[in-house]
Amino acid sequence: MPGATAQFEKWVSVFRPSPDSAVRLVCLPHAGGSASFFFPVATALAPTVEVLAVQYPGRQTRRHEPGIDNIPEYADQIFAALRHLDDRPLALFGHSMGAVLAYEVALRMRDAQLPSPVRLFASGRRAPSRYRDERVHAATDEDVLAELRTLSGPNQAILADPEVLAMFLPAIRSDYTAIESYRHDPGRLLDCPVTVLTGDADPRTTLDEAHAWAEHTTGPTDVHVFPGGHFFHVERSAEVIALLSRSLSSQGADTPR
């Protein structure tokens, strides 16, 4: 399927191909994030788990493409890139905006009567039904930068480089537009297990908002709280990777497809 292959190669980076792995893990970055963020995860989990890192438009290898400013279009495009992957069990991991995208992709898998993900890992994001009046996408460039500094993301160095920053700001702004304008469909539920990961000092997700993910699936939900803020999974990467490895080896590898 040439079209499917082109869509896959456009949207997905495979840093450590593992054709004999028992399960695939699709990783979706945060707003403003890129596929390379998950290079260490791919290295750590290979060859048992093959990591597929989603590359959003407007950054790195896709820096000349316009960003996407709404979650439905984002999810449609990512689902189209992944839907032909039916030879192995598939799990989804998303951080922040990526968690909502993972949720929406999983819903599209169910709508298409494809096998559900063996597990959805929702990291650093409140449940889809929990909203806040956030307007970063409409703020000045200075306020956008202040938000990024508040969250203490992994790319703080670019905030001090005006040329690099000018290149990335449009993609960051379109991502914030997408996630801040998002509204879920209360009539649609997942049927897969959901594992929620959250930082105990995350300014964008309370523990109650993290536990509310249980309302979005008929499957089991478990919540893991780590020390740290919004990007807790950077400082606690070894613990997060260990959790992924345990969960996928015990539940993903022997799930029929």
CSV table of C-alpha atoms in Angstrom, one decimal:
chain,number,residue,atom,x,y,z
A,1,MET,CA,0.0,0.0,0.0
A,2,PRO,CA,2.2,2.9,-1.3
A,3,GLY,CA,-0.2,5.6,0.1
A,4,ALA,CA,-0.2,4.0,3.6
A,5,THR,CA,3.6,3.6,3.5
A,6,ALA,CA,4.1,7.3,2.6
A,7,GLN,CA,1.7,8.4,5.4
A,8,PHE,CA,3.5,6.2,7.9
A,9,GLU,CA,7.0,7.5,6.9
A,10,LYS,CA,5.8,11.1,7.0
A,11,TRP,CA,4.4,10.8,10.5
A,12,VAL,CA,6.4,8.2,12.3
A,13,SER,CA,10.1,7.8,13.2
A,14,VAL,CA,11.5,4.4,14.1
A,15,PHE,CA,14.8,5.0,15.8
A,16,ARG,CA,15.4,1.4,16.8
A,17,PRO,CA,13.7,-1.0,14.4
A,18,SER,CA,12.8,-4.2,16.3
A,19,PRO,CA,11.0,-6.5,13.8
A,20,ASP,CA,11.0,-9.4,16.3
A,21,SER,CA,9.5,-7.4,19.1
A,22,ALA,CA,6.3,-8.7,20.7
A,23,VAL,CA,4.6,-5.3,20.9
A,24,ARG,CA,4.8,-1.8,19.4
A,25,LEU,CA,4.6,1.4,21.5
A,26,VAL,CA,3.5,4.5,19.7
A,27,CYS,CA,4.7,7.7,21.5
A,28,LEU,CA,3.0,11.0,21.0
A,29,PRO,CA,4.9,14.2,22.1
A,30,HIS,CA,3.7,17.2,24.1
A,31,ALA,CA,2.7,20.5,22.5
A,32,GLY,CA,5.8,21.9,20.7
A,33,GLY,CA,7.5,18.5,21.1
A,34,SER,CA,9.1,16.3,18.4
A,35,ALA,CA,9.8,12.6,17.7
A,36,SER,CA,13.4,12.8,18.8
A,37,PHE,CA,12.2,13.4,22.4
A,38,PHE,CA,11.5,9.6,22.5
A,39,PHE,CA,14.9,8.5,21.2
A,40,PRO,CA,16.0,7.4,24.7
A,41,VAL,CA,12.8,5.5,25.2
A,42,ALA,CA,13.3,3.7,21.9
A,43,THR,CA,16.8,2.8,22.9
A,44,ALA,CA,15.9,1.6,26.3
A,45,LEU,CA,13.0,-0.6,25.3
A,46,ALA,CA,14.5,-2.2,22.1
A,47,PRO,CA,14.4,-5.0,21.1
A,48,THR,CA,11.6,-6.2,23.3
A,49,VAL,CA,9.4,-3.3,22.4
A,50,GLU,CA,9.5,-1.4,19.1
A,51,VAL,CA,8.9,2.3,19.7
A,52,LEU,CA,7.2,4.4,17.0
A,53,ALA,CA,7.7,8.1,17.7
A,54,VAL,CA,5.1,10.4,16.1
A,55,GLN,CA,6.6,13.5,14.3
A,56,TYR,CA,4.2,16.4,14.2
A,57,PRO,CA,4.4,18.9,11.3
A,58,GLY,CA,6.2,22.2,11.8
A,59,ARG,CA,9.3,20.9,13.4
A,60,GLN,CA,12.6,19.0,12.7
A,61,THR,CA,12.2,16.9,9.5
A,62,ARG,CA,8.8,18.5,8.9
A,63,ARG,CA,9.7,22.1,9.8
A,64,HIS,CA,8.6,23.5,6.5
A,65,GLU,CA,5.1,22.2,6.8
A,66,PRO,CA,2.3,24.2,8.5
A,67,GLY,CA,1.2,23.1,11.9
A,68,ILE,CA,-2.2,21.7,12.7
A,69,ASP,CA,-4.4,23.7,15.0
A,70,ASN,CA,-7.1,21.2,15.9
A,71,ILE,CA,-7.1,17.8,17.6
A,72,PRO,CA,-9.6,16.0,15.3
A,73,GLU,CA,-7.4,16.7,12.2
A,74,TYR,CA,-4.3,15.7,14.2
A,75,ALA,CA,-5.9,12.4,15.3
A,76,ASP,CA,-7.2,11.6,11.8
A,77,GLN,CA,-3.8,12.0,10.3
A,78,ILE,CA,-2.0,10.0,12.9
A,79,PHE,CA,-4.7,7.2,12.8
A,80,ALA,CA,-4.3,7.0,9.0
A,81,ALA,CA,-0.5,6.5,9.5
A,82,LEU,CA,-1.0,3.7,12.0
A,83,ARG,CA,-4.1,1.9,10.9
A,84,HIS,CA,-2.3,-0.7,8.7
A,85,LEU,CA,-0.1,-1.9,11.6
A,86,ASP,CA,-2.0,-5.1,12.4
A,87,ASP,CA,0.8,-7.7,12.8
A,88,ARG,CA,1.6,-7.0,16.4
A,89,PRO,CA,-0.2,-5.7,19.5
A,90,LEU,CA,-0.1,-1.9,19.7
A,91,ALA,CA,0.1,0.4,22.8
A,92,LEU,CA,-0.1,4.2,22.9
A,93,PHE,CA,1.9,6.6,25.1
A,94,GLY,CA,1.1,10.3,25.0
A,95,HIS,CA,2.5,13.1,27.2
A,96,SER,CA,0.4,16.3,27.7
A,97,MET,CA,-1.2,17.1,24.4
A,98,GLY,CA,0.0,13.7,23.2
A,99,ALA,CA,-2.1,12.0,25.8
A,100,VAL,CA,-5.3,13.5,24.3
A,101,LEU,CA,-4.1,12.6,20.9
A,102,ALA,CA,-3.5,9.0,22.0
A,103,TYR,CA,-7.0,8.9,23.4
A,104,GLU,CA,-8.5,10.2,20.2
A,105,VAL,CA,-6.5,7.8,18.0
A,106,ALA,CA,-7.6,4.9,20.3
A,107,LEU,CA,-11.2,6.0,19.7
A,108,ARG,CA,-10.7,6.0,16.0
A,109,MET,CA,-9.3,2.5,16.2
A,110,ARG,CA,-12.4,1.4,18.0
A,111,ASP,CA,-14.7,3.2,15.5
A,112,ALA,CA,-12.9,1.4,12.6
A,113,GLN,CA,-13.5,-1.9,14.4
A,114,LEU,CA,-9.7,-2.5,14.7
A,115,PRO,CA,-8.2,-4.2,17.7
A,116,SER,CA,-8.0,-1.7,20.6
A,117,PRO,CA,-4.6,-0.7,22.0
A,118,VAL,CA,-3.4,-3.2,24.6
A,119,ARG,CA,-2.9,-0.2,26.8
A,120,LEU,CA,-3.1,3.6,26.7
A,121,PHE,CA,-0.5,5.4,28.8
A,122,ALA,CA,-1.7,9.0,29.5
A,123,SER,CA,1.1,11.1,30.9
A,124,GLY,CA,1.1,14.6,32.2
A,125,ARG,CA,-2.5,15.4,31.2
A,126,ARG,CA,-5.8,15.7,33.0
A,127,ALA,CA,-8.7,13.6,31.7
A,128,PRO,CA,-10.3,14.6,28.4
A,129,SER,CA,-13.4,15.8,30.2
A,130,ARG,CA,-11.6,18.1,32.5
A,131,TYR,CA,-11.2,21.6,31.1
A,132,ARG,CA,-9.5,24.8,32.1
A,133,ASP,CA,-9.8,28.3,30.7
A,134,GLU,CA,-6.3,28.4,29.1
A,135,ARG,CA,-5.5,30.9,26.4
A,136,VAL,CA,-1.8,30.5,25.7
A,137,HIS,CA,-2.4,30.2,22.0
A,138,ALA,CA,-3.7,33.8,21.9
A,139,ALA,CA,-1.1,35.3,24.1
A,140,THR,CA,1.9,37.4,23.1
A,141,ASP,CA,5.2,35.7,22.3
A,142,GLU,CA,6.5,36.8,25.6
A,143,ASP,CA,3.6,35.1,27.5
A,144,VAL,CA,4.1,31.9,25.4
A,145,LEU,CA,7.7,31.9,26.5
A,146,ALA,CA,6.7,32.5,30.1
A,147,GLU,CA,4.4,29.4,29.9
A,148,LEU,CA,7.2,27.3,28.6
A,149,ARG,CA,9.5,28.4,31.3
A,150,THR,CA,6.8,27.7,34.0
A,151,LEU,CA,6.5,24.1,32.8
A,152,SER,CA,10.3,23.7,32.7
A,153,GLY,CA,10.2,21.7,29.5
A,154,PRO,CA,13.2,19.8,28.1
A,155,ASN,CA,14.1,22.4,25.4
A,156,GLN,CA,14.8,25.4,27.6
A,157,ALA,CA,18.0,26.2,25.6
A,158,ILE,CA,16.0,27.3,22.6
A,159,LEU,CA,14.2,30.0,24.6
A,160,ALA,CA,17.5,31.9,24.7
A,161,ASP,CA,18.1,31.7,20.9
A,162,PRO,CA,15.9,34.2,19.0
A,163,GLU,CA,16.5,32.6,15.6
A,164,VAL,CA,15.7,29.1,16.7
A,165,LEU,CA,12.8,30.3,18.7
A,166,ALA,CA,11.3,32.1,15.7
A,167,MET,CA,11.4,28.8,13.8
A,168,PHE,CA,9.6,26.9,16.5
A,169,LEU,CA,7.0,29.4,17.8
A,170,PRO,CA,4.5,28.9,15.0
A,171,ALA,CA,4.4,25.1,15.7
A,172,ILE,CA,4.1,25.7,19.4
A,173,ARG,CA,1.3,28.2,19.0
A,174,SER,CA,-0.7,25.9,16.6
A,175,ASP,CA,-0.3,23.0,19.1
A,176,TYR,CA,-1.6,25.2,21.9
A,177,THR,CA,-4.5,26.3,19.7
A,178,ALA,CA,-5.3,22.6,19.1
A,179,ILE,CA,-5.2,21.5,22.7
A,180,GLU,CA,-6.9,24.5,24.3
A,181,SER,CA,-9.8,24.4,21.8
A,182,TYR,CA,-10.3,20.7,22.3
A,183,ARG,CA,-13.6,19.3,23.6
A,184,HIS,CA,-14.2,15.5,24.0
A,185,ASP,CA,-17.3,13.6,22.9
A,186,PRO,CA,-18.9,12.3,26.1
A,187,GLY,CA,-20.8,9.6,24.2
A,188,ARG,CA,-17.6,7.7,23.2
A,189,LEU,CA,-15.6,5.4,25.6
A,190,LEU,CA,-12.5,3.4,25.2
A,191,ASP,CA,-12.5,-0.3,26.2
A,192,CYS,CA,-8.7,-0.7,26.8
A,193,PRO,CA,-6.7,-0.4,30.0
A,194,VAL,CA,-5.5,3.1,30.8
A,195,THR,CA,-2.4,3.8,32.8
A,196,VAL,CA,-2.1,7.4,34.0
A,197,LEU,CA,1.2,8.9,34.9
A,198,THR,CA,1.4,12.3,36.7
A,199,GLY,CA,3.7,14.5,38.6
A,200,ASP,CA,2.8,15.4,42.2
A,201,ALA,CA,3.6,19.1,41.5
A,202,ASP,CA,2.3,19.4,38.0
A,203,PRO,CA,0.7,22.9,37.7
A,204,ARG,CA,-1.5,21.7,34.8
A,205,THR,CA,-3.0,18.5,36.3
A,206,THR,CA,-4.3,17.8,39.8
A,207,LEU,CA,-4.5,14.3,41.2
A,208,ASP,CA,-8.3,14.4,40.9
A,209,GLU,CA,-8.0,15.4,37.2
A,210,ALA,CA,-5.6,12.5,36.7
A,211,HIS,CA,-7.9,10.0,38.3
A,212,ALA,CA,-10.8,11.2,36.1
A,213,TRP,CA,-9.3,9.2,33.2
A,214,ALA,CA,-11.2,6.3,34.7
A,215,GLU,CA,-14.4,7.9,33.3
A,216,HIS,CA,-13.2,7.5,29.8
A,217,THR,CA,-12.8,3.7,29.5
A,218,THR,CA,-14.7,0.6,30.4
A,219,GLY,CA,-11.4,-1.1,31.0
A,220,PRO,CA,-9.3,-0.9,34.2
A,221,THR,CA,-7.4,2.3,35.1
A,222,ASP,CA,-4.4,2.7,37.3
A,223,VAL,CA,-2.7,5.9,38.4
A,224,HIS,CA,1.0,6.3,39.1
A,225,VAL,CA,2.2,9.5,40.8
A,226,PHE,CA,5.8,10.6,40.5
A,227,PRO,CA,7.8,13.4,42.2
A,228,GLY,CA,8.0,16.4,39.9
A,229,GLY,CA,6.2,18.8,37.7
A,230,HIS,CA,4.8,18.7,34.2
A,231,PHE,CA,7.9,17.1,32.8
A,232,PHE,CA,8.4,14.7,35.7
A,233,HIS,CA,9.1,11.9,33.2
A,234,VAL,CA,12.4,13.5,32.2
A,235,GLU,CA,13.9,13.5,35.6
A,236,ARG,CA,12.2,10.1,36.5
A,237,SER,CA,12.9,8.6,33.1
A,238,ALA,CA,14.3,5.3,34.5
A,239,GLU,CA,11.2,4.7,36.6
A,240,VAL,CA,8.9,5.6,33.8
A,241,ILE,CA,10.7,3.3,31.3
A,242,ALA,CA,10.6,0.5,33.9
A,243,LEU,CA,6.9,1.0,34.3
A,244,LEU,CA,6.4,0.8,30.5
A,245,SER,CA,8.5,-2.3,30.2
A,246,ARG,CA,6.7,-4.1,33.0
A,247,SER,CA,3.3,-3.2,31.7
A,248,LEU,CA,4.0,-4.2,28.1
A,249,SER,CA,5.8,-7.4,28.9
A,250,SER,CA,3.0,-8.6,31.2
A,251,GLN,CA,0.0,-7.4,29.1
A,252,GLY,CA,1.0,-6.6,25.6
A,253,ALA,CA,3.1,-9.5,24.5
A,254,ASP,CA,0.6,-12.3,24.8
A,255,THR,CA,-2.5,-10.3,23.8
A,256,PRO,CA,-4.1,-11.9,20.7
A,257,ARG,CA,-4.4,-9.8,17.6
